[in-house]
PDB file of C-alpha atoms and ligand atoms in Angstrom:
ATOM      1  CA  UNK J  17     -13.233 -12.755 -13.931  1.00 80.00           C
ATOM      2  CA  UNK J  18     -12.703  -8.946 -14.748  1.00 87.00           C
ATOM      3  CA  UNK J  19      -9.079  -8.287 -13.154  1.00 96.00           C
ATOM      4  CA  UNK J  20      -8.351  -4.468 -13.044  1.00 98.00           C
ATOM      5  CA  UNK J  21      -5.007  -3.362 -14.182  1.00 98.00           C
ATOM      6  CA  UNK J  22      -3.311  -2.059 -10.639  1.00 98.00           C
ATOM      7  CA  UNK J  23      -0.444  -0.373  -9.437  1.00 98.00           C
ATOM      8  CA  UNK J  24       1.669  -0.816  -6.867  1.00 98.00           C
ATOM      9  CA  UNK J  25       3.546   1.933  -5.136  1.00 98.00           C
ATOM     10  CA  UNK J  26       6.707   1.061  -3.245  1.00 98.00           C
ATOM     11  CA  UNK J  27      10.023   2.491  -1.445  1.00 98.00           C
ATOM     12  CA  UNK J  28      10.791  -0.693   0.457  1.00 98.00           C
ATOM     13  CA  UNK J  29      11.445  -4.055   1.163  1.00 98.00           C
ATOM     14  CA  UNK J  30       8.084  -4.954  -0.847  1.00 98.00           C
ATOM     15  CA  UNK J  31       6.496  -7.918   0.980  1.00 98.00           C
ATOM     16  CA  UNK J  32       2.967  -6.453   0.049  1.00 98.00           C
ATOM     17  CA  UNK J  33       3.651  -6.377  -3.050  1.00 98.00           C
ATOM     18  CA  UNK J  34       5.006  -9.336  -3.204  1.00 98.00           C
ATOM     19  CA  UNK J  35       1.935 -11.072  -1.343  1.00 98.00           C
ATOM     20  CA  UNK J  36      -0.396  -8.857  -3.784  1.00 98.00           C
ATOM     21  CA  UNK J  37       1.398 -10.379  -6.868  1.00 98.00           C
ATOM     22  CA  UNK J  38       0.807 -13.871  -5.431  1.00 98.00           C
ATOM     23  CA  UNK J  39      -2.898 -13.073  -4.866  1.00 98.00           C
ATOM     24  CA  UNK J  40      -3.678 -11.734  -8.605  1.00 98.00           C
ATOM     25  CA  UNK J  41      -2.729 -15.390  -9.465  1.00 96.00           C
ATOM     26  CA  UNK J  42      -5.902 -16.699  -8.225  1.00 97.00           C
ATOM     27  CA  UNK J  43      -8.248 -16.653 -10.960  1.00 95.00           C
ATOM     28  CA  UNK J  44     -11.424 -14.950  -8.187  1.00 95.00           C
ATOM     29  CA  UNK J  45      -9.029 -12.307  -7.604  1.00 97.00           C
ATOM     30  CA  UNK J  46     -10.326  -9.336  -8.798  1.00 97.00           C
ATOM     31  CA  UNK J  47      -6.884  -7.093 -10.055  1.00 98.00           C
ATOM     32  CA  UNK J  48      -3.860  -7.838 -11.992  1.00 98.00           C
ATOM     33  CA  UNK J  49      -0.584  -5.760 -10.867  1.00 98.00           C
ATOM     34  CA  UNK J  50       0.289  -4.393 -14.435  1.00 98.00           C
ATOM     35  CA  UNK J  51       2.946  -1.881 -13.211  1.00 98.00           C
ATOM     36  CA  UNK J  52       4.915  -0.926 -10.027  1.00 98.00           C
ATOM     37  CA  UNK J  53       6.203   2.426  -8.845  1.00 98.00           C
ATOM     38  CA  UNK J  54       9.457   2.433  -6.983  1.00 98.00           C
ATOM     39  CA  UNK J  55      10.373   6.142  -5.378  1.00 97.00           C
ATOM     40  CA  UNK J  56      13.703   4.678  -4.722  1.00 97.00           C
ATOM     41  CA  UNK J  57      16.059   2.915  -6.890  1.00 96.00           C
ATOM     42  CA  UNK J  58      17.544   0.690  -3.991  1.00 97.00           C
ATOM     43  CA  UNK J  59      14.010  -0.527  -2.839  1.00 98.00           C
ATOM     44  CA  UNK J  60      14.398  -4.095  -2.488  1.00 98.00           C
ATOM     45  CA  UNK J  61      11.256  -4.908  -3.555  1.00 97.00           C
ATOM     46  CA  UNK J  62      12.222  -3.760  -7.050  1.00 98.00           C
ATOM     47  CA  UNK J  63      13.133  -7.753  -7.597  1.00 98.00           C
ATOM     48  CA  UNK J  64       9.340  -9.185  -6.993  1.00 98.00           C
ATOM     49  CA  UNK J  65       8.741  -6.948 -10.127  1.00 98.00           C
ATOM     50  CA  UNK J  66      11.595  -8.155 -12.032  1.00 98.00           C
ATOM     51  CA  UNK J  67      11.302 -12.187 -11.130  1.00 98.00           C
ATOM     52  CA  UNK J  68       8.185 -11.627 -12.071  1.00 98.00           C
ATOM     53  CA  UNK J  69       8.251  -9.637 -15.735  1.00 98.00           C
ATOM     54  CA  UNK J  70       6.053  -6.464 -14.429  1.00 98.00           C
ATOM     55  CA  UNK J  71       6.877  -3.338 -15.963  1.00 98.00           C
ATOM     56  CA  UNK J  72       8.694  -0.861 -13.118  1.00 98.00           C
ATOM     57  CA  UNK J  73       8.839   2.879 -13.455  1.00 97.00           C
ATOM     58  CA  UNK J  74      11.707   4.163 -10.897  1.00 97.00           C
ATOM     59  CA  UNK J  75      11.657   7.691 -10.701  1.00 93.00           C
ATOM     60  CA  UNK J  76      13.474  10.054  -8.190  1.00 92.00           C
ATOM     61  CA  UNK J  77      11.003  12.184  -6.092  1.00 90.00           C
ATOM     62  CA  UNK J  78      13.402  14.757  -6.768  1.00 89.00           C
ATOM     63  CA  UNK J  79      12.605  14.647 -10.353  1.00 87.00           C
ATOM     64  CA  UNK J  80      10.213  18.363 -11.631  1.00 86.00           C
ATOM     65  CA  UNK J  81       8.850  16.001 -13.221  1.00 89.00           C
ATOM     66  CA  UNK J  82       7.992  13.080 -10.620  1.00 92.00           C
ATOM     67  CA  UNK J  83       4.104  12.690 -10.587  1.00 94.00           C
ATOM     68  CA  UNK J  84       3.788  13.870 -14.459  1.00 94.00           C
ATOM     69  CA  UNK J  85       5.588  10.905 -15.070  1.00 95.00           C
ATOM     70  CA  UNK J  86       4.025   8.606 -12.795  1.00 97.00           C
ATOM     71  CA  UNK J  87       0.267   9.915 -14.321  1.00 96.00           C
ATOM     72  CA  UNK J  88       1.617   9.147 -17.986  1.00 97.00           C
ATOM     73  CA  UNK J  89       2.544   5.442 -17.308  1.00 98.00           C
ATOM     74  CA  UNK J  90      -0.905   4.786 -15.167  1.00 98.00           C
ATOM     75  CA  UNK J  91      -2.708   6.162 -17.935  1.00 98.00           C
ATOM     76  CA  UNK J  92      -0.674   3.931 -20.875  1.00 98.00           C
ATOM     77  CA  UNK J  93      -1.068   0.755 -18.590  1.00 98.00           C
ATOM     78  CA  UNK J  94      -5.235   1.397 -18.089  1.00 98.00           C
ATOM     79  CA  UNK J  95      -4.368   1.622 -14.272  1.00 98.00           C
ATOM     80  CA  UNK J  96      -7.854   1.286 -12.493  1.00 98.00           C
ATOM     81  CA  UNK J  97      -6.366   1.016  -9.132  1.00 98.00           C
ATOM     82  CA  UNK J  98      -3.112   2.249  -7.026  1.00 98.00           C
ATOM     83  CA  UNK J  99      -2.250   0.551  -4.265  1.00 98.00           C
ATOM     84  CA  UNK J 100       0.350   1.942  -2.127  1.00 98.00           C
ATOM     85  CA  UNK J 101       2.226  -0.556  -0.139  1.00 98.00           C
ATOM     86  CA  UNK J 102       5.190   0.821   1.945  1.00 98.00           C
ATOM     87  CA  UNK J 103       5.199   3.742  -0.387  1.00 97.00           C
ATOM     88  CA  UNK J 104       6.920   6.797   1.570  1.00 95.00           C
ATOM     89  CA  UNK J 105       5.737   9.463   0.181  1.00 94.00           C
ATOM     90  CA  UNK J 106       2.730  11.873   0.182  1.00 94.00           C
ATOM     91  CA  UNK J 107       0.752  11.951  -3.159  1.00 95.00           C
ATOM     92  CA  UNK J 108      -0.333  15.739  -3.774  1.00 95.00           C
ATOM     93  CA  UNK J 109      -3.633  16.969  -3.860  1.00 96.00           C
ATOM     94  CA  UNK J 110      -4.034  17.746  -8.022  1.00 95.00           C
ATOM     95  CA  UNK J 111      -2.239  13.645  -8.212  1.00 96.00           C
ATOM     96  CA  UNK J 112      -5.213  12.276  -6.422  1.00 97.00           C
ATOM     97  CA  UNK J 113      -7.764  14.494  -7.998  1.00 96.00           C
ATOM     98  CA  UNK J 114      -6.536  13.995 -11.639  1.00 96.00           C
ATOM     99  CA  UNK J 115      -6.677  10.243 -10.744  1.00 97.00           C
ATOM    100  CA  UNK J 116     -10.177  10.120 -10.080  1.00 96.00           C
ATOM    101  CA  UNK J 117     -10.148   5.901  -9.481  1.00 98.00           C
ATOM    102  CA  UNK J 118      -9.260   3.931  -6.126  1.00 98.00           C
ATOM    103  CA  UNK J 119      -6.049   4.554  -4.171  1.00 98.00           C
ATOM    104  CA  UNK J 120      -5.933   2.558  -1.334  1.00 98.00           C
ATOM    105  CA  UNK J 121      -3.037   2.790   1.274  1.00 98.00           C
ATOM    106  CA  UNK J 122      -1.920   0.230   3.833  1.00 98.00           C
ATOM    107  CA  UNK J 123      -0.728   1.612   7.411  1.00 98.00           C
ATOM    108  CA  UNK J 124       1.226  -0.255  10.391  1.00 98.00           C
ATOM    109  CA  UNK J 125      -1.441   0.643  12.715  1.00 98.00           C
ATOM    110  CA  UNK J 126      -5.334   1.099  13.930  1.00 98.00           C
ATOM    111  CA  UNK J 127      -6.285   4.082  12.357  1.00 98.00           C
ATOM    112  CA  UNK J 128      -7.011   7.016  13.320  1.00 98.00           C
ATOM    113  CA  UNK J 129      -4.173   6.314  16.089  1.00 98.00           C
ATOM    114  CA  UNK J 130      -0.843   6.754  15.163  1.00 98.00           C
ATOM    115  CA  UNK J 131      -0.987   8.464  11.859  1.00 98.00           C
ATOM    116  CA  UNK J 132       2.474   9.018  10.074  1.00 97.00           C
ATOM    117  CA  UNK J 133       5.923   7.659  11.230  1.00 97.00           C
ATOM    118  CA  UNK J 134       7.085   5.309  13.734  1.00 96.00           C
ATOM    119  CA  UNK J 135       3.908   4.087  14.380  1.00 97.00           C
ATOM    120  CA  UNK J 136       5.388   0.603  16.095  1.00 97.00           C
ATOM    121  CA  UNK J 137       7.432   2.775  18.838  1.00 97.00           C
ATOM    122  CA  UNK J 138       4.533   5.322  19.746  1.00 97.00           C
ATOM    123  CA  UNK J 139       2.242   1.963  20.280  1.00 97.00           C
ATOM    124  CA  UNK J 140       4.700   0.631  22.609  1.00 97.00           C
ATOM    125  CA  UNK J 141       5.607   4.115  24.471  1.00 97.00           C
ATOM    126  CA  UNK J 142       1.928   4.139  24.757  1.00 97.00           C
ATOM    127  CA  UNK J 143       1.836   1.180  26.207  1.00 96.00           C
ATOM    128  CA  UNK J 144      -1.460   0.037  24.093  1.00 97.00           C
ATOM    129  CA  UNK J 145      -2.728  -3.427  24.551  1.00 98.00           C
ATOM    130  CA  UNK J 146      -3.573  -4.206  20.991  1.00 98.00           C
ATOM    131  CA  UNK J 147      -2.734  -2.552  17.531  1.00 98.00           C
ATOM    132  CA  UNK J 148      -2.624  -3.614  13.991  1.00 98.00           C
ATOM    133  CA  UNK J 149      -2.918  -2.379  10.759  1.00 98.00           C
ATOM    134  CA  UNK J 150      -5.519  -0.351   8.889  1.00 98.00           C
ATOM    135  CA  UNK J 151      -6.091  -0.210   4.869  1.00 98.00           C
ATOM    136  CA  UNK J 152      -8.019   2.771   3.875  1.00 98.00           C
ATOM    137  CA  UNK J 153      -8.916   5.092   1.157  1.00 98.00           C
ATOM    138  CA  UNK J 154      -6.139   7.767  -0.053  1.00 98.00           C
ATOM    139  CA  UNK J 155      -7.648  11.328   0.499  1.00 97.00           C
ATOM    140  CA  UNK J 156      -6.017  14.861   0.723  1.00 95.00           C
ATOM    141  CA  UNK J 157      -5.010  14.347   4.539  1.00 96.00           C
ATOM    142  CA  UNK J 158      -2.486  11.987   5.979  1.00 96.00           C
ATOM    143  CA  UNK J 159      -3.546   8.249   6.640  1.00 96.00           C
ATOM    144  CA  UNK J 160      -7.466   9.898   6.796  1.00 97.00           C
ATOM    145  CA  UNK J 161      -9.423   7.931   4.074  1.00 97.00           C
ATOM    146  CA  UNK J 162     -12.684   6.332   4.732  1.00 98.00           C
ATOM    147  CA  UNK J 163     -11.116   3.120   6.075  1.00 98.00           C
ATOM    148  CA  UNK J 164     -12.112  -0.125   4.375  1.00 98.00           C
ATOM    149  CA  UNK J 165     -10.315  -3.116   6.857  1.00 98.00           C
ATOM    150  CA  UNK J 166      -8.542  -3.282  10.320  1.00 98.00           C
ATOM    151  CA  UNK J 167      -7.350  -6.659  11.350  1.00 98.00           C
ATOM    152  CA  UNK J 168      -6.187  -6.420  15.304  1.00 98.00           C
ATOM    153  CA  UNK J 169      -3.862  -8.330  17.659  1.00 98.00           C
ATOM    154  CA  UNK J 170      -2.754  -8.066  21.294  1.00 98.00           C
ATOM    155  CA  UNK J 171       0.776  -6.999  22.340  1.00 98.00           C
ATOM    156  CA  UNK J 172       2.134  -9.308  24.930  1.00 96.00           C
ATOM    157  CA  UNK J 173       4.560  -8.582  27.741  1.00 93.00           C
ATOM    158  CA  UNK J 174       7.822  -9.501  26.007  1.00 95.00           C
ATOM    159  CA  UNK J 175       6.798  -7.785  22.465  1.00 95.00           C
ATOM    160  CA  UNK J 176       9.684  -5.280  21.077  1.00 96.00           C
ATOM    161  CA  UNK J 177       9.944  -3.149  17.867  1.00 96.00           C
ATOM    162  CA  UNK J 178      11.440  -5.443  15.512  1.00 96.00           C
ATOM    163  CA  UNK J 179       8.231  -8.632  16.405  1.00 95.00           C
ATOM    164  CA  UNK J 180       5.778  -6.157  16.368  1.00 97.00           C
ATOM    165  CA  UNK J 181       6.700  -5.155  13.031  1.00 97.00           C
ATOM    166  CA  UNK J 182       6.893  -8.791  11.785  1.00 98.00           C
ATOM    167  CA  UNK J 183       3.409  -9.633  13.689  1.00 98.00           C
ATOM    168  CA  UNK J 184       1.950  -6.429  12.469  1.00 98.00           C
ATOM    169  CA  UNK J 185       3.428  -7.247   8.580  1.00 98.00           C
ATOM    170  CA  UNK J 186       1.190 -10.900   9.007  1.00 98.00           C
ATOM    171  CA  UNK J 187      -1.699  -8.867   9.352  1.00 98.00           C
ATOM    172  CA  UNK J 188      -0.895  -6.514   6.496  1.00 98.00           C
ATOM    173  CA  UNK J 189      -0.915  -9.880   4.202  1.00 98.00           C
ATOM    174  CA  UNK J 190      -4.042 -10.865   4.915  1.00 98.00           C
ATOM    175  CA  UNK J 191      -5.770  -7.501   5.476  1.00 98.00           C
ATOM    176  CA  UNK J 192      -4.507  -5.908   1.986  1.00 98.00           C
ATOM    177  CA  UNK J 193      -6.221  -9.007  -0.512  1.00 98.00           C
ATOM    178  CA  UNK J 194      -9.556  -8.884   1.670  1.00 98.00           C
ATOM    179  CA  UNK J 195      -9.700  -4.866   1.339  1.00 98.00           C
ATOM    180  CA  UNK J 196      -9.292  -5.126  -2.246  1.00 98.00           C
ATOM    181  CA  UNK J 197     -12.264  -8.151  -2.373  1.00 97.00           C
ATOM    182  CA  UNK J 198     -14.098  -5.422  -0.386  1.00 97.00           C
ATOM    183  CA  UNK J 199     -14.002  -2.494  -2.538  1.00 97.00           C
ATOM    184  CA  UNK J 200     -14.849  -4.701  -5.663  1.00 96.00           C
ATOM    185  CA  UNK J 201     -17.277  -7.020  -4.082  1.00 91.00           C
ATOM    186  CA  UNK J 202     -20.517  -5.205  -5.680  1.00 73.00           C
ATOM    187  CA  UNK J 203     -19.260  -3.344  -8.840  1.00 69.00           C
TER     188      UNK J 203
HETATM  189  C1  GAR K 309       4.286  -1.795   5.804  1.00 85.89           C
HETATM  190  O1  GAR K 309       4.327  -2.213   7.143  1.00 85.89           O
HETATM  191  C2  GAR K 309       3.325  -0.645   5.628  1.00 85.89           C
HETATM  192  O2  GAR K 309       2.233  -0.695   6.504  1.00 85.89           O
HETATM  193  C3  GAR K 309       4.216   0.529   5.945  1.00 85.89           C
HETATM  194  O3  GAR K 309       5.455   0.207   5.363  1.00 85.89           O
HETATM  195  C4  GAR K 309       5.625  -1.205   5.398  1.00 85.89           C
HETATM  196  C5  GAR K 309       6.060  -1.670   4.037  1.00 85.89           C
HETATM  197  O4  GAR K 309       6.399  -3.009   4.053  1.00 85.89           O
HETATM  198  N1  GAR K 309       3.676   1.732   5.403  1.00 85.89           N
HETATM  199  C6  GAR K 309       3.758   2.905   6.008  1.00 85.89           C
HETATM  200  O5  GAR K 309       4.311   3.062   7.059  1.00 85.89           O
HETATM  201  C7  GAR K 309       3.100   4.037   5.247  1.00 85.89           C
HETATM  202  N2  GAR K 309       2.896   5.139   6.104  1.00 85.89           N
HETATM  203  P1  GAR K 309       6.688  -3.789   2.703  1.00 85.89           P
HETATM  204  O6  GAR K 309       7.632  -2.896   1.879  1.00 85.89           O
HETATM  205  O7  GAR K 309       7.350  -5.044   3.141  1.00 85.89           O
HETATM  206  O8  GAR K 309       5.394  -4.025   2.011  1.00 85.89           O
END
């Protein structure tokens, strides 16, 4: 099995990645995570790298030099693939041009509703019967890529914030391994 050297782009807590890393075990999975990207120093997902000897590049947004950086260690890994998972901040324009391969973002809810932040309390002040999440393609516009997999469920009466996020995050775990099946399923 070909397994294409990936990325992973994080901020947070990490659970995709961690679920991603788990995934590239299987020998019909089609990616290996070969590097992560933390934005933020304190991102707790920072450990799933560590416990499990990938190489992290942690680099301050802040930084002139933030995506010149980023570029230089995607292209000395052989990155094929990014995969942004929690990551919290927008890529430029020249970043995804320059890239030219796959970046594929994951979003807490059914795209095209609910683009940006605090998708899980605009759902519920919206009173929508179902949401989800949505992983799509990474273009120039915010959460607008051609969208690869949804995966849906309905909100019952006594659903708040914090379950919606954890119900929402169950989703997320299967829908991120079946998009990346997806986009590799005829190459
Ligand atoms: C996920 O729910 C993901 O959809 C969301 O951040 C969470 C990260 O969780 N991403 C966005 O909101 C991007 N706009 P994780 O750190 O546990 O993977």
């Amino acid at each position: 099995m070909v397994k294409r050297n990936t990325c992973v782009f994080i901020s947070g807590k990490g659970s995709n990645l961690r679920n991603l890393i788990k995934k590239s075990r299987e020998y019909v999975f089609p990616i290996k995570i070969s590097l992560v990207v933390s934005n933020k120093a304190n991102a707790k997902g920072i450990i799933y790298a560590k416990r499990n000897s990938i190489p992290i590049v942690i680099i301050n947004s802040k930084n002139r030099y933030f995506e010149k950086k980023i570029f230089y260690n995607l292209k000395r890994y052989n990155i094929k693939l990014i995969c942004l998972a929690g990551y919290m901040k927008i890529i430029s324009k020249k970043f995804i041009q320059d890239f030219k391969k796959p970046i594929l973002n994951i979003h807490p809810s059914l795209l095209p509703k609910y683009k940006g932040l605090n998708t899980f309390s605009k759902v519920l002040k919206y009173k929508e019967k179902k949401t989800g999440c949505t992983v799509h393609h990474v273009n120039e516009k915010l959460d607008s890529g051609k969208i690869i997999i949804k995966k849906t469920f309905f909100i019952s009466k006594s659903d708040e914030l914090e379950n919606l996020q954890t119900k929402t995050q169950i989703m997320e775990h299967k829908a991120f391994p079946e998009a990346i099946v997806k986009l590799y399923r005829y190459v």
